[in-house]
Coordinates of C-alpha atoms and ligand atoms in Angstrom, one line a residue:
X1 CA -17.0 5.8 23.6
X2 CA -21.0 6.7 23.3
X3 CA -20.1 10.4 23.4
X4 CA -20.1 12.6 20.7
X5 CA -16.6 12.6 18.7
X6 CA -14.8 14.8 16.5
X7 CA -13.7 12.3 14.2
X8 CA -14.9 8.4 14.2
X9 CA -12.1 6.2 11.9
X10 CA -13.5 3.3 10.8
X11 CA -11.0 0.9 10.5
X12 CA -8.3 -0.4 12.4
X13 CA -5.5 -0.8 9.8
X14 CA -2.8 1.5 8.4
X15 CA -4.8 4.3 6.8
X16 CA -7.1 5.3 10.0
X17 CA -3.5 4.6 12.4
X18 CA -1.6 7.2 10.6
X19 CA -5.2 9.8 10.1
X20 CA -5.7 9.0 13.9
X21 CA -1.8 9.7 14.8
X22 CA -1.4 12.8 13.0
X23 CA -4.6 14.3 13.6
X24 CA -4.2 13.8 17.8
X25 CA -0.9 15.3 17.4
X26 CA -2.4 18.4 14.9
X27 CA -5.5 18.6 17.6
X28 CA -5.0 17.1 21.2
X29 CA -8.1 17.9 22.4
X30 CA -10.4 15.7 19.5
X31 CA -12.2 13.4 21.0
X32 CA -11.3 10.2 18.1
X33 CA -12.5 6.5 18.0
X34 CA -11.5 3.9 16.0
X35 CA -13.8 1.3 15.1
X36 CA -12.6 -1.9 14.2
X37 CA -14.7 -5.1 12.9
X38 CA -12.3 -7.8 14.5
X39 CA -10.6 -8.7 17.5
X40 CA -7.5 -6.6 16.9
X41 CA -6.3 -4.1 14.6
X42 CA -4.2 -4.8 11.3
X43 CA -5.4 -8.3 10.9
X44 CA -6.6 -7.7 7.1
X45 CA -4.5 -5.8 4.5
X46 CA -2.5 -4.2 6.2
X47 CA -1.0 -7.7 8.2
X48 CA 2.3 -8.2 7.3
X49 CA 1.4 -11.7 5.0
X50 CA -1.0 -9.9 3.6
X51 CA 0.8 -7.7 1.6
X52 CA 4.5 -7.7 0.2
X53 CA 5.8 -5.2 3.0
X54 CA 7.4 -3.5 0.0
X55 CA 8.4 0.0 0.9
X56 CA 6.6 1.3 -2.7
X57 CA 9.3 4.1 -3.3
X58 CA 9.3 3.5 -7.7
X59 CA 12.9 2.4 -7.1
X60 CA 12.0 -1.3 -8.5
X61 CA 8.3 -1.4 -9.6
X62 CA 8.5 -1.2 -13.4
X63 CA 4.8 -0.6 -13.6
X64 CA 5.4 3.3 -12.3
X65 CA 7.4 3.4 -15.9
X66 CA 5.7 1.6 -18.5
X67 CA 6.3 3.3 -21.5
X68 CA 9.0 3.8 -23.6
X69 CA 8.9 6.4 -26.3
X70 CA 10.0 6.3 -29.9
X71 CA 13.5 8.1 -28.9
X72 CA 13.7 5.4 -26.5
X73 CA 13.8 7.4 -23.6
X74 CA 11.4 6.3 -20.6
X75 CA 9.8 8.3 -18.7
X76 CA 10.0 8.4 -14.7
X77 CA 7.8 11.2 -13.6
X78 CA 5.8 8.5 -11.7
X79 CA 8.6 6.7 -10.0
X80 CA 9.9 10.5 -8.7
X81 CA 6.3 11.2 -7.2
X82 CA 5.8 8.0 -5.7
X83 CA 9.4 7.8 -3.9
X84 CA 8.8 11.7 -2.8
X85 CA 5.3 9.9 -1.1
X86 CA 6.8 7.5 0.3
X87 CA 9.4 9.8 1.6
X88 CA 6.8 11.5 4.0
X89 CA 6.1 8.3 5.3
X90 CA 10.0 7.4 6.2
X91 CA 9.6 11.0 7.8
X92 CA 6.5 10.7 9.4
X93 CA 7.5 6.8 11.1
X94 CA 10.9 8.6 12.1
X95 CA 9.8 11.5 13.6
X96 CA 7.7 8.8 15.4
X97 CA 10.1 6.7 16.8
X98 CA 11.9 10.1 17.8
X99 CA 9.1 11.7 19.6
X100 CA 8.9 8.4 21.7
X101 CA 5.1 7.6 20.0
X102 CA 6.4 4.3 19.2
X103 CA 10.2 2.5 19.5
X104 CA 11.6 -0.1 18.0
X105 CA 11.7 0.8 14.4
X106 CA 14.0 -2.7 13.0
X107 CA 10.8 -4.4 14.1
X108 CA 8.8 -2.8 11.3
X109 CA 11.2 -1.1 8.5
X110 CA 14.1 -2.5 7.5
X111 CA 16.6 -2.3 4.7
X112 CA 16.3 -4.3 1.4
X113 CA 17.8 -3.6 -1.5
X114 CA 15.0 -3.1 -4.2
X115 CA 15.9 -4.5 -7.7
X116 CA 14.7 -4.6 -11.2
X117 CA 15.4 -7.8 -13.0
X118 CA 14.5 -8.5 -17.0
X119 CA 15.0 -10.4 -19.5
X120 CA 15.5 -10.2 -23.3
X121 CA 17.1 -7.9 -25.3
X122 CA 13.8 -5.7 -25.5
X123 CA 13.8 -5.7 -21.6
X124 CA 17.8 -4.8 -21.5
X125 CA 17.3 -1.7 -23.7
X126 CA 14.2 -1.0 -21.9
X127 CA 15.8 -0.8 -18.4
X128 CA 19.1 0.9 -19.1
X129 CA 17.0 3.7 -20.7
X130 CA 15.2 3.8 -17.5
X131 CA 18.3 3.6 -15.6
X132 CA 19.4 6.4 -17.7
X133 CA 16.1 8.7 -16.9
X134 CA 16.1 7.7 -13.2
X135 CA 19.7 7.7 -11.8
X136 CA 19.4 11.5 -13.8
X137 CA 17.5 12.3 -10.8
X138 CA 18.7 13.4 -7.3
X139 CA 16.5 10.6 -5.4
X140 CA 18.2 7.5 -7.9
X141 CA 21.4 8.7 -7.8
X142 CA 22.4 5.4 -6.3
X143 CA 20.9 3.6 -8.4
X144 CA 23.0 0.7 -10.1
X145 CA 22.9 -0.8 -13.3
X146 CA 24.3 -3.8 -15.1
X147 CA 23.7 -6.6 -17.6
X148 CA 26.8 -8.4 -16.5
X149 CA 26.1 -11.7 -14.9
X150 CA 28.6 -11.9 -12.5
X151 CA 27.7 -8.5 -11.1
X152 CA 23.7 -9.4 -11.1
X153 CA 24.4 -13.0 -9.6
X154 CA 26.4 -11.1 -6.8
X155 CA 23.6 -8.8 -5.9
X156 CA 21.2 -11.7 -6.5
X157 CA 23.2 -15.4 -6.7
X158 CA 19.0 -16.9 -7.2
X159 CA 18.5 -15.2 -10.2
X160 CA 21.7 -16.3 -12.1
X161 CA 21.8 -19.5 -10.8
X162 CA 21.2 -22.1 -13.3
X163 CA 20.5 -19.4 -15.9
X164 CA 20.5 -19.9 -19.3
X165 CA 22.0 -17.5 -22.5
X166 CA 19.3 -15.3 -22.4
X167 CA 20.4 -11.7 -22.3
X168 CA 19.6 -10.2 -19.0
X169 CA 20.1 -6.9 -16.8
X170 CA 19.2 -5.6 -13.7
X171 CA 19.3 -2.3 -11.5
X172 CA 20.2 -1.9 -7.8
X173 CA 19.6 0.5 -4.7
X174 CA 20.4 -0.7 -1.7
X175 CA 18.3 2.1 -0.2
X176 CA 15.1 0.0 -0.1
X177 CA 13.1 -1.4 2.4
X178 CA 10.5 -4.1 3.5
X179 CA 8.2 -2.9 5.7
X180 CA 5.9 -4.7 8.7
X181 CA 2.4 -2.4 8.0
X182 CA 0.8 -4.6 10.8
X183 CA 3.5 -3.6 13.2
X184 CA 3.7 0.2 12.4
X185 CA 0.1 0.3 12.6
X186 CA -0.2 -1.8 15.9
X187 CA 2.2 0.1 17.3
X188 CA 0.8 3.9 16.3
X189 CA -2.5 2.6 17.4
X190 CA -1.1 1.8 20.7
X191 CA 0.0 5.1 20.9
X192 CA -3.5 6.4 19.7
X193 CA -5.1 4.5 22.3
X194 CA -3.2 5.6 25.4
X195 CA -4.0 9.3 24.7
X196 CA -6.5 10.7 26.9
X197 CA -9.5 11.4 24.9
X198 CA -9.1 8.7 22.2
X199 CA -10.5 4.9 22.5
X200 CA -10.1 1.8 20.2
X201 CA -12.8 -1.0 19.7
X202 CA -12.3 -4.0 18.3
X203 CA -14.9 -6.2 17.7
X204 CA -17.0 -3.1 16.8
X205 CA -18.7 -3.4 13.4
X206 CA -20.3 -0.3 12.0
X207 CA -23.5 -1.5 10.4
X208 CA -24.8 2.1 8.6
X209 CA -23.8 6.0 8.4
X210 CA -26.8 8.7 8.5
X211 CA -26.0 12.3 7.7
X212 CA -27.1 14.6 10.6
X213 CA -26.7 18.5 10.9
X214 CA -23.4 18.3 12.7
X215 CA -21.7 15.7 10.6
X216 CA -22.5 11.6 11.0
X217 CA -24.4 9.3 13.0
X218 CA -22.7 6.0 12.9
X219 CA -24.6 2.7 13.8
X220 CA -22.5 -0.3 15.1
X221 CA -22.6 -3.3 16.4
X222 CA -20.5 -4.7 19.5
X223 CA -19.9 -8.0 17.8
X224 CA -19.0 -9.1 21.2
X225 CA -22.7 -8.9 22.8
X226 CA -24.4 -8.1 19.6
X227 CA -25.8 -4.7 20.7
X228 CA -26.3 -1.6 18.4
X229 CA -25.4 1.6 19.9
X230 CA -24.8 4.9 18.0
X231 CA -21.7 7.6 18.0
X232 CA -22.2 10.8 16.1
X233 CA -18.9 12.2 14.7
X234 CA -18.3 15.3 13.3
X235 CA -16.0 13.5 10.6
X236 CA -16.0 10.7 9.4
X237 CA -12.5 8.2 7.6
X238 CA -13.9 4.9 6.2
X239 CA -10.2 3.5 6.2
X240 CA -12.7 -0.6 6.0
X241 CA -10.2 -1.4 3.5
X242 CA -12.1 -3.8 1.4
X243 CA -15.0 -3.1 3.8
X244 CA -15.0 0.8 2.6
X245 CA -17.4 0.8 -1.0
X246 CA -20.5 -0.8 1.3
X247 CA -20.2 1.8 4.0
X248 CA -20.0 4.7 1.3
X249 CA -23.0 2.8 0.0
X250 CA -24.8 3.5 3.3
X251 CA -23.2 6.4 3.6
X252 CA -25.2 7.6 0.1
X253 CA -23.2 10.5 -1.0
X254 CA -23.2 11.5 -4.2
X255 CA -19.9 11.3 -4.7
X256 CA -20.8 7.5 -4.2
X257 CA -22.8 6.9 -7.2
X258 CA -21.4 5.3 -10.1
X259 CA -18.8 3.6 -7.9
X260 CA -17.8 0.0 -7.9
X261 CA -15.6 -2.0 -6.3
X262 CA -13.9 -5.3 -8.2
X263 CA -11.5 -7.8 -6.0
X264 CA -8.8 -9.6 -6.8
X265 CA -7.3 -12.1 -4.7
X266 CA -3.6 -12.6 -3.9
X267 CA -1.3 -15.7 -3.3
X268 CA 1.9 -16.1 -2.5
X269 CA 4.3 -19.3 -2.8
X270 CA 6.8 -19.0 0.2
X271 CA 9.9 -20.7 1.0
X272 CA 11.5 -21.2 4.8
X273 CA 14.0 -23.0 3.5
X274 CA 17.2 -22.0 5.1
X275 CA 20.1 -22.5 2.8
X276 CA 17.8 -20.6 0.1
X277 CA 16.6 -18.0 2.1
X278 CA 19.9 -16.6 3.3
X279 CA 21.6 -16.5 -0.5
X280 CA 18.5 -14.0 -1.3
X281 CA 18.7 -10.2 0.2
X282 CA 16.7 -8.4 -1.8
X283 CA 12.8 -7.6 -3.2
X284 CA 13.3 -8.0 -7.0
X285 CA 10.7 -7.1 -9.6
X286 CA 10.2 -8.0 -13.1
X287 CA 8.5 -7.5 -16.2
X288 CA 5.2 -7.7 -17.1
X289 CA 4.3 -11.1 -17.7
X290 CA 1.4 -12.1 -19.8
X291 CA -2.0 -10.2 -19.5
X292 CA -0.9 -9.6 -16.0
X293 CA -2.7 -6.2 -14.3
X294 CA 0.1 -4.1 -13.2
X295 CA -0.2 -4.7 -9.7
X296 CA -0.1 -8.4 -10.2
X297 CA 3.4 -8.7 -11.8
X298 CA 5.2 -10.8 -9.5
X299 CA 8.5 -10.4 -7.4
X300 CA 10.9 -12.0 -5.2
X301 CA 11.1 -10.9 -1.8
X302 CA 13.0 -11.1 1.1
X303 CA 10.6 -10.4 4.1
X304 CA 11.6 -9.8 7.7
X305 CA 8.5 -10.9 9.6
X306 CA 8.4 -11.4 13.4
X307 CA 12.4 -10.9 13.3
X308 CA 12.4 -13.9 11.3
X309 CA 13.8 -13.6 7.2
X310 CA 11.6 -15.3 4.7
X311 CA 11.0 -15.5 1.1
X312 CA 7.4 -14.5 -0.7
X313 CA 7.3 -14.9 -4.4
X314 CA 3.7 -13.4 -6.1
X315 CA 1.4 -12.4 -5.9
X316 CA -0.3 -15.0 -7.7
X317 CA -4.2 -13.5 -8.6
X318 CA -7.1 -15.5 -7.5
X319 CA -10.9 -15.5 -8.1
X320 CA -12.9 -14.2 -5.1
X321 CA -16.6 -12.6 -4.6
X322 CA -15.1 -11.6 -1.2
X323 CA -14.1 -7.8 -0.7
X324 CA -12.4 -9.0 3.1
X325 CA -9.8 -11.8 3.0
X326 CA -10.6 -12.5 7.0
X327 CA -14.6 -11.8 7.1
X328 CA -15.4 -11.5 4.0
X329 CA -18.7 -12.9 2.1
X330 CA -19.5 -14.0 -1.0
X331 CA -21.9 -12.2 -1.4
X332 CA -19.5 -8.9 -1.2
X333 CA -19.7 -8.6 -4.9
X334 CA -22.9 -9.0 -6.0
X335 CA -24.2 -7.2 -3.1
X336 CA -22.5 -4.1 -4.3
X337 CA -24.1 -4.4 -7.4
X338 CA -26.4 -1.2 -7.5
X339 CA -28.7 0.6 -10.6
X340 CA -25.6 2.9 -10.7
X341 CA -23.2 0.8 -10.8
X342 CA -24.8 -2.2 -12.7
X343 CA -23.6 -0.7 -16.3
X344 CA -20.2 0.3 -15.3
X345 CA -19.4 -2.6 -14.2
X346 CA -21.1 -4.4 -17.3
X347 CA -18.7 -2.2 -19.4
X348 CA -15.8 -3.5 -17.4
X349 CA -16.6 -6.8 -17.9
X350 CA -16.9 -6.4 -21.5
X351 CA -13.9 -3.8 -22.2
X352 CA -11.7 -5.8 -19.8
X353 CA -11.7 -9.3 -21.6
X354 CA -7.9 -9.5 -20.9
X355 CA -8.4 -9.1 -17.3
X356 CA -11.0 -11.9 -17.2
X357 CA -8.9 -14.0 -19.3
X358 CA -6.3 -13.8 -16.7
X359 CA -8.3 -14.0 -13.8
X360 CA -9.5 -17.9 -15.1
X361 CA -6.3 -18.1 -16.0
X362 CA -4.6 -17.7 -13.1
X363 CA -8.1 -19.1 -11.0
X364 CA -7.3 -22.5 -13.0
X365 CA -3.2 -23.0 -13.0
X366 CA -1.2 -25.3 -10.8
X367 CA 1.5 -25.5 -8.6
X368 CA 3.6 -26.4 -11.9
X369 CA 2.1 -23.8 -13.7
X370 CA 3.6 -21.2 -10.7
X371 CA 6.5 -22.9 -10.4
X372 CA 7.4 -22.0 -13.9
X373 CA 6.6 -17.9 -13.1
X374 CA 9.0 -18.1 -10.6
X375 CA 11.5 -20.0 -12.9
X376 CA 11.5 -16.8 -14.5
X377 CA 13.4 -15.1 -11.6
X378 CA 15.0 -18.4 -9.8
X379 CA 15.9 -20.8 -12.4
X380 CA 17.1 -23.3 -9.9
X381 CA 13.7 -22.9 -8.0
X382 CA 12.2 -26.6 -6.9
X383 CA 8.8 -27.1 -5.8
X384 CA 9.6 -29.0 -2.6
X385 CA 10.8 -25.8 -1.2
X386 CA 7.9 -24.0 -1.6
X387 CA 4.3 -23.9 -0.5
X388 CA 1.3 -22.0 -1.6
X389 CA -0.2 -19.5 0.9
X390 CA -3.4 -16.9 0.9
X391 CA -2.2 -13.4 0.6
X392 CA -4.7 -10.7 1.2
X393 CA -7.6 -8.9 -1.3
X394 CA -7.5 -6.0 -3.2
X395 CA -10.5 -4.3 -4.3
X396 CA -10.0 -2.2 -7.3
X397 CA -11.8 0.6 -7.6
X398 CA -14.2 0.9 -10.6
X399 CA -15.3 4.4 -11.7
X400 CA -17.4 6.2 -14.7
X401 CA -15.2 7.9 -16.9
X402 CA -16.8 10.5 -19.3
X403 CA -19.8 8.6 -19.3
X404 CA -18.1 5.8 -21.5
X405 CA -17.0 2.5 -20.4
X406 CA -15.7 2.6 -16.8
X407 CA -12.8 1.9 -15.7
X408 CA -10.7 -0.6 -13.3
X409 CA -8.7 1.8 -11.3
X410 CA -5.5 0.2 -9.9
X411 CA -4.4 3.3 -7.6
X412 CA -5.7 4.7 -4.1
X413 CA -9.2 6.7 -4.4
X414 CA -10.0 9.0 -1.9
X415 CA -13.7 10.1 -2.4
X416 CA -14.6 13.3 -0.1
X417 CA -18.1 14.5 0.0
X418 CA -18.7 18.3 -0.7
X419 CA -19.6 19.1 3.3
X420 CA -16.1 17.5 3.6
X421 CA -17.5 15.8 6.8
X422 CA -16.8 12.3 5.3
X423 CA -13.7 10.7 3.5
X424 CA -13.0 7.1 2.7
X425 CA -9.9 5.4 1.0
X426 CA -10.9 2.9 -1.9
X427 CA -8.1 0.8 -4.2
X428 CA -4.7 -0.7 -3.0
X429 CA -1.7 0.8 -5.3
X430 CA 0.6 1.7 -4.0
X431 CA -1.1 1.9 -0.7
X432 CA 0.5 1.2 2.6
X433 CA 3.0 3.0 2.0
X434 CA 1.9 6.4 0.9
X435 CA -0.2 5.9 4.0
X436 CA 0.8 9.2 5.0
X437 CA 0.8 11.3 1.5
X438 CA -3.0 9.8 1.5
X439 CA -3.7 11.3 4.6
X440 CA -2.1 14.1 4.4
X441 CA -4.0 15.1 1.7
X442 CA -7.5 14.3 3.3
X443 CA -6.1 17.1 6.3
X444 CA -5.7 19.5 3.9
X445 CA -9.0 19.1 2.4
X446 CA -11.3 18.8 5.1
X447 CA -9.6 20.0 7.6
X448 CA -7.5 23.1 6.6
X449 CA -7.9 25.2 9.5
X450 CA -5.6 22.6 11.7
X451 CA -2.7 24.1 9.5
X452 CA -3.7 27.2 8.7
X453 CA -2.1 28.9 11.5
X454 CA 2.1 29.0 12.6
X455 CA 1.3 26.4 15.4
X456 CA -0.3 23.8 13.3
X457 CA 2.5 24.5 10.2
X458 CA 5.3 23.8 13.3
X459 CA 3.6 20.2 14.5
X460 CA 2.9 18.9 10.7
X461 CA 6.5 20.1 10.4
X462 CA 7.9 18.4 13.3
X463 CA 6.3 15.1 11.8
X464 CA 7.2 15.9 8.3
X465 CA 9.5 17.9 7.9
X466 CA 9.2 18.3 3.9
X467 CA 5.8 18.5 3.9
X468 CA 5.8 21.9 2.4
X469 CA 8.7 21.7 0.1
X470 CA 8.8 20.4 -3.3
X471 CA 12.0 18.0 -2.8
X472 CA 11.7 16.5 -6.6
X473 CA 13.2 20.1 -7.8
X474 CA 17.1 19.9 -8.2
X475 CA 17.2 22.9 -5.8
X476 CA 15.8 21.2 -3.0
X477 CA 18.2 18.0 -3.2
X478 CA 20.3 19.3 -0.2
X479 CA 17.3 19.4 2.2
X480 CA 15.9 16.3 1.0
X481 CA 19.4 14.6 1.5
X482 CA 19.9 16.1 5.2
X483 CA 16.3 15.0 6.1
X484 CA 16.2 11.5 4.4
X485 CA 19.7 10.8 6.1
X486 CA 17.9 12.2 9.6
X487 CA 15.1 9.9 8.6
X488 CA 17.3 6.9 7.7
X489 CA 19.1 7.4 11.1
X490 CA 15.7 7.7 13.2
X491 CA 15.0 4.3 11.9
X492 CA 18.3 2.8 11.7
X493 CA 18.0 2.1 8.1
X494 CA 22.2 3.1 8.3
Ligands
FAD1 C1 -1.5 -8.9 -2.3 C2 -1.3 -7.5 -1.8 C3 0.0 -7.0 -1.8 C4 0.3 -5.7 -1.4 N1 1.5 -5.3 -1.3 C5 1.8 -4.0 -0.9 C6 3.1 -3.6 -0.7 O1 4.1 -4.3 -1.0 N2 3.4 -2.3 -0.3 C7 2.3 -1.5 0.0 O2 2.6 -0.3 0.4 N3 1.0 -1.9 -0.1 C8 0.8 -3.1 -0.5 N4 -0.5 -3.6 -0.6 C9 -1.6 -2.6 -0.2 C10 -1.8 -2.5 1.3 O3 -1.8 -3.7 1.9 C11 -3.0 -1.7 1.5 O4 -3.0 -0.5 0.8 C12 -3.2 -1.2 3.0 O5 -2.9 -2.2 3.9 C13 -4.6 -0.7 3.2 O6 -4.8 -0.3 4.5 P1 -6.2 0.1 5.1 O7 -6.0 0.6 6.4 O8 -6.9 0.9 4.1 O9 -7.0 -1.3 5.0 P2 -6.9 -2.6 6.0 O10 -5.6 -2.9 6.5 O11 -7.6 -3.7 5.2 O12 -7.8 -2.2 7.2 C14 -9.2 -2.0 7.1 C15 -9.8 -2.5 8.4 O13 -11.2 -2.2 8.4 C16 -11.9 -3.2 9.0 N5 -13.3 -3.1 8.6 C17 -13.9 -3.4 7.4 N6 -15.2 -3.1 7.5 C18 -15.5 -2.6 8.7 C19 -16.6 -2.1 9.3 N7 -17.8 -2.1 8.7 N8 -16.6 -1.7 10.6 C20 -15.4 -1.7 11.3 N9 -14.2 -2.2 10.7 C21 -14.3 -2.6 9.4 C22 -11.2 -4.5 8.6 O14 -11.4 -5.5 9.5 C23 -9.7 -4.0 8.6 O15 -9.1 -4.3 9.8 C24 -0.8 -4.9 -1.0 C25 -2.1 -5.4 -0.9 C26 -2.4 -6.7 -1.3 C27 -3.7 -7.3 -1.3

């Protein structure tokens, strides 16, 4: 498409699939490209090995509920707002499958019971007074708890097998899901691309963004025949993953300066083992171990990949320059270094010795060395049945704060500039799957006018239907229930 466009995504992974999707369906008469670096779309983060497919919903991820106060209640404000985000993604996939925009839902979500696991008297009071704050609320009403062995080895036998005296407890909701990004997104894009006056091109790189009076030029290269051509947009979604801090670079806003990106590289150990894999139904997260960054604690997971169960265990953190696990450079990181960065990023290194501690750390270890992190959750683990495996990068976002020391952001940034003609999507956590929260959020600030009026409120609501209702108040449990059941139907999650 050389023709001038309404909105250019660049991007082919989950982010610029669900802008894309919802936008055609808000405005069916935008002209919108998606611009995509390699061959096809969702090969980098948002493949299914390159990410734990977990459907982020706070039901197991103790990191949403660190702290415990003196009274020794813990608070789970964080969990509720990330499972009500997630929730307009359930809605917005089963709405979806509904409309007929894609089919097949058991090939991308599927249900997994999400568990927290810990261990040590500490970790036992610590979960059953989250238990205690969670299961308070309508959305973890289900949620089980127990420090009795035979109950945890029944919902887990691998993490009671061979398990010594310790003291141990664990919660349960068998509501939770493992999710194939890659496929969703493949299969949204599909949809994207068969609709009239949208197009999708792979092997398209774009090289540099100019502002113009309407909105963007974009430069890119066919990687094919190594031509540049230009598109002007009059929007612009850097969804580049970790491809998005160099083209906000380019781009030059101001919102830009100060920004910095830091990657961390993921590995997982997986095991295809049969008899192993089918005694394990669940994804189950621990505690924090060591100087581990919160979105590095590791977990067991089942995985449903290509119809096919598997187990991941990690992710393990690796050293990389590279912001792309697929085409990425070396030179990513220091070529991001810029004069407004540079003493950010000098006060991360030096505020953030933990993190660099663990980085070599982890950088340096064997397979012994991860074979005893996953002792922690599967006693009876051996390393014969596992290998080591690349998982994907994540590059956290690193920001100013107050002038002081910056720092390592380990959630989703979305950076708008003030003519809201540009967006773009920086940090992982929790990611894929508030896909849809994100880019909600970017509609209603740059482009209000789509649901200003009764027609665009009745689409968005079609899509998702809770949009506008705050389903975390007690008063609203009813019309979450009737709508997550809907939901849960639409993608035979029952
Ligand atoms: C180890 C790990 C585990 C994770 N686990 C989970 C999880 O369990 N649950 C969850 O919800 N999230 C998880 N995430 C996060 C999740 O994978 C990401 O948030 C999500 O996939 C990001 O999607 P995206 O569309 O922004 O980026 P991507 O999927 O990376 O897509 C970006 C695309 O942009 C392309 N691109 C880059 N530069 C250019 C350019 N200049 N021109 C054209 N195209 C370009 C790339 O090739 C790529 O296809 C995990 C991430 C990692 C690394």
């Amino acid at each position: 498409m050389t023709e001038p466009l309404d909105v250019a995504l660049i991007g082919g992974g989950v982010m610029s699939a669900t802008l894309g999707t919802l936008l055609s369906q808000l405005e069916p008469t935008w002209k919108i490209a998606i611009f995509e670096r390699l061959g096809g779309v969702a090969r980098e983060s948002s493949d299914p090995w390159n990410n734990a497919g977990t459907g982020h919903a706070g039901i197991c991820e103790l990191s949403y509920t660190p702290t415990q106060a003196a009274d020794g209640t813990v608070d789970v404000s964080n969990a509720i707002n990330i499972f009500e985000q997630f929730e307009k993604s359930r809605q917005f996939w089963a709405s979806a499958v509904t409309e007929g925009l894609i089919d097949k839902p058991k090939e991308f979500i599927n249900p997994v019971s999400h568990l927290s696991f810990v261990h040590g008297a500490k970790w036992v009071d610590y979960l059953r007074a989250r238990h205690t704050g969670m299961a308070a609320h309508h959305f973890f009403a289900d949620m089980a708890f127990s420090t009795d062995r035979a109950t945890i080895g029944a919902w887990a036998p691998l993490l009671t097998e061979s398990r010594g005296e310790v003291p141990i407890a664990a919660t349960r909701m068998s509501s939770g899901t493992d999710v194939n990004f890659g496929e969703v997104s493949r299969k949204l894009l599909g949809w994207l691309g068969r609709q009239n006056r949208c197009g999708i091109a792979s092997n398209h790189r774009v090289v540099d963004l100019a502002k113009t009076a309407t909105g963007w030029s974009a430069t890119i290269r066919d990687l094919a025949t190594g031509q540049l051509r230009r598109n002007s947009a009059r929007f612009v979604f850097v969804g580049a993953g970790g491809g998005s801090l160099h083209l906000l670079q380019k781009a030059g806003i101001p919102e830009s300066k100060g920004l910095g990106g830091f990657p961390i590289g993921g590995q997982w150990l997986v095991c295809d083992n049969p008899a192993i894999v089918s005694k394990h139904e669940a994804k189950v997260y621990g505690q924090p171990l060591d100087a581990a960054p919160t979105m590095a604690v590791p977990h067991l997971d089942t995985r449903i990949l290509d119809g096919k169960k598997t187990l991941l265990f990690g992710p393990f953190a690796a050293w990389t320059t590279k912001f792309l696990h697929k085409k990425g450079s070396a030179f990513d990181l220091p070529g991001s270094i810029k004069p407004h960065n540079l003493l950010t990023l000098l006060k991360i290194g030096a505020t953030n010795l933990d993190l660099v501690k663990y980085l070599v750390q982890q950088g340096t270890q064997s397979m012994d060395d991860r074979m005893k992190v996953l002792h922690v959750f599967y006693p009876g683990a051996k390393k014969e049945d596992w290998k080591l495996i690349d998982a994907g990068i994540r590059v956290q976002a690193i920001k100013k704060t107050d002038g002081e020391a910056g720092i390592v952001h380990y959630g989703t940034e979305v950076i708008t500039d003030q003519t809201r003609t540009i967006s773009a999507l920086l940090g992982a956590s929790p990611g894929a799957s508030v896909s849809v929260h994100i880019v909600l959020e970017v509609v209603k600030l740059c482009f209000p006018e789509l649901i200003a009026s009764a027609e665009g409120q009745r689409r968005l609501k079609d899509m998702i239907p809770t949009w506008d209702v705050d389903i975390k108040k007690p008063e609203n449990a009813a019309f979450y229930q009737t709508h997550a059941r809907r939901a849960s139907e639409a993608l035979q999650l029952v």
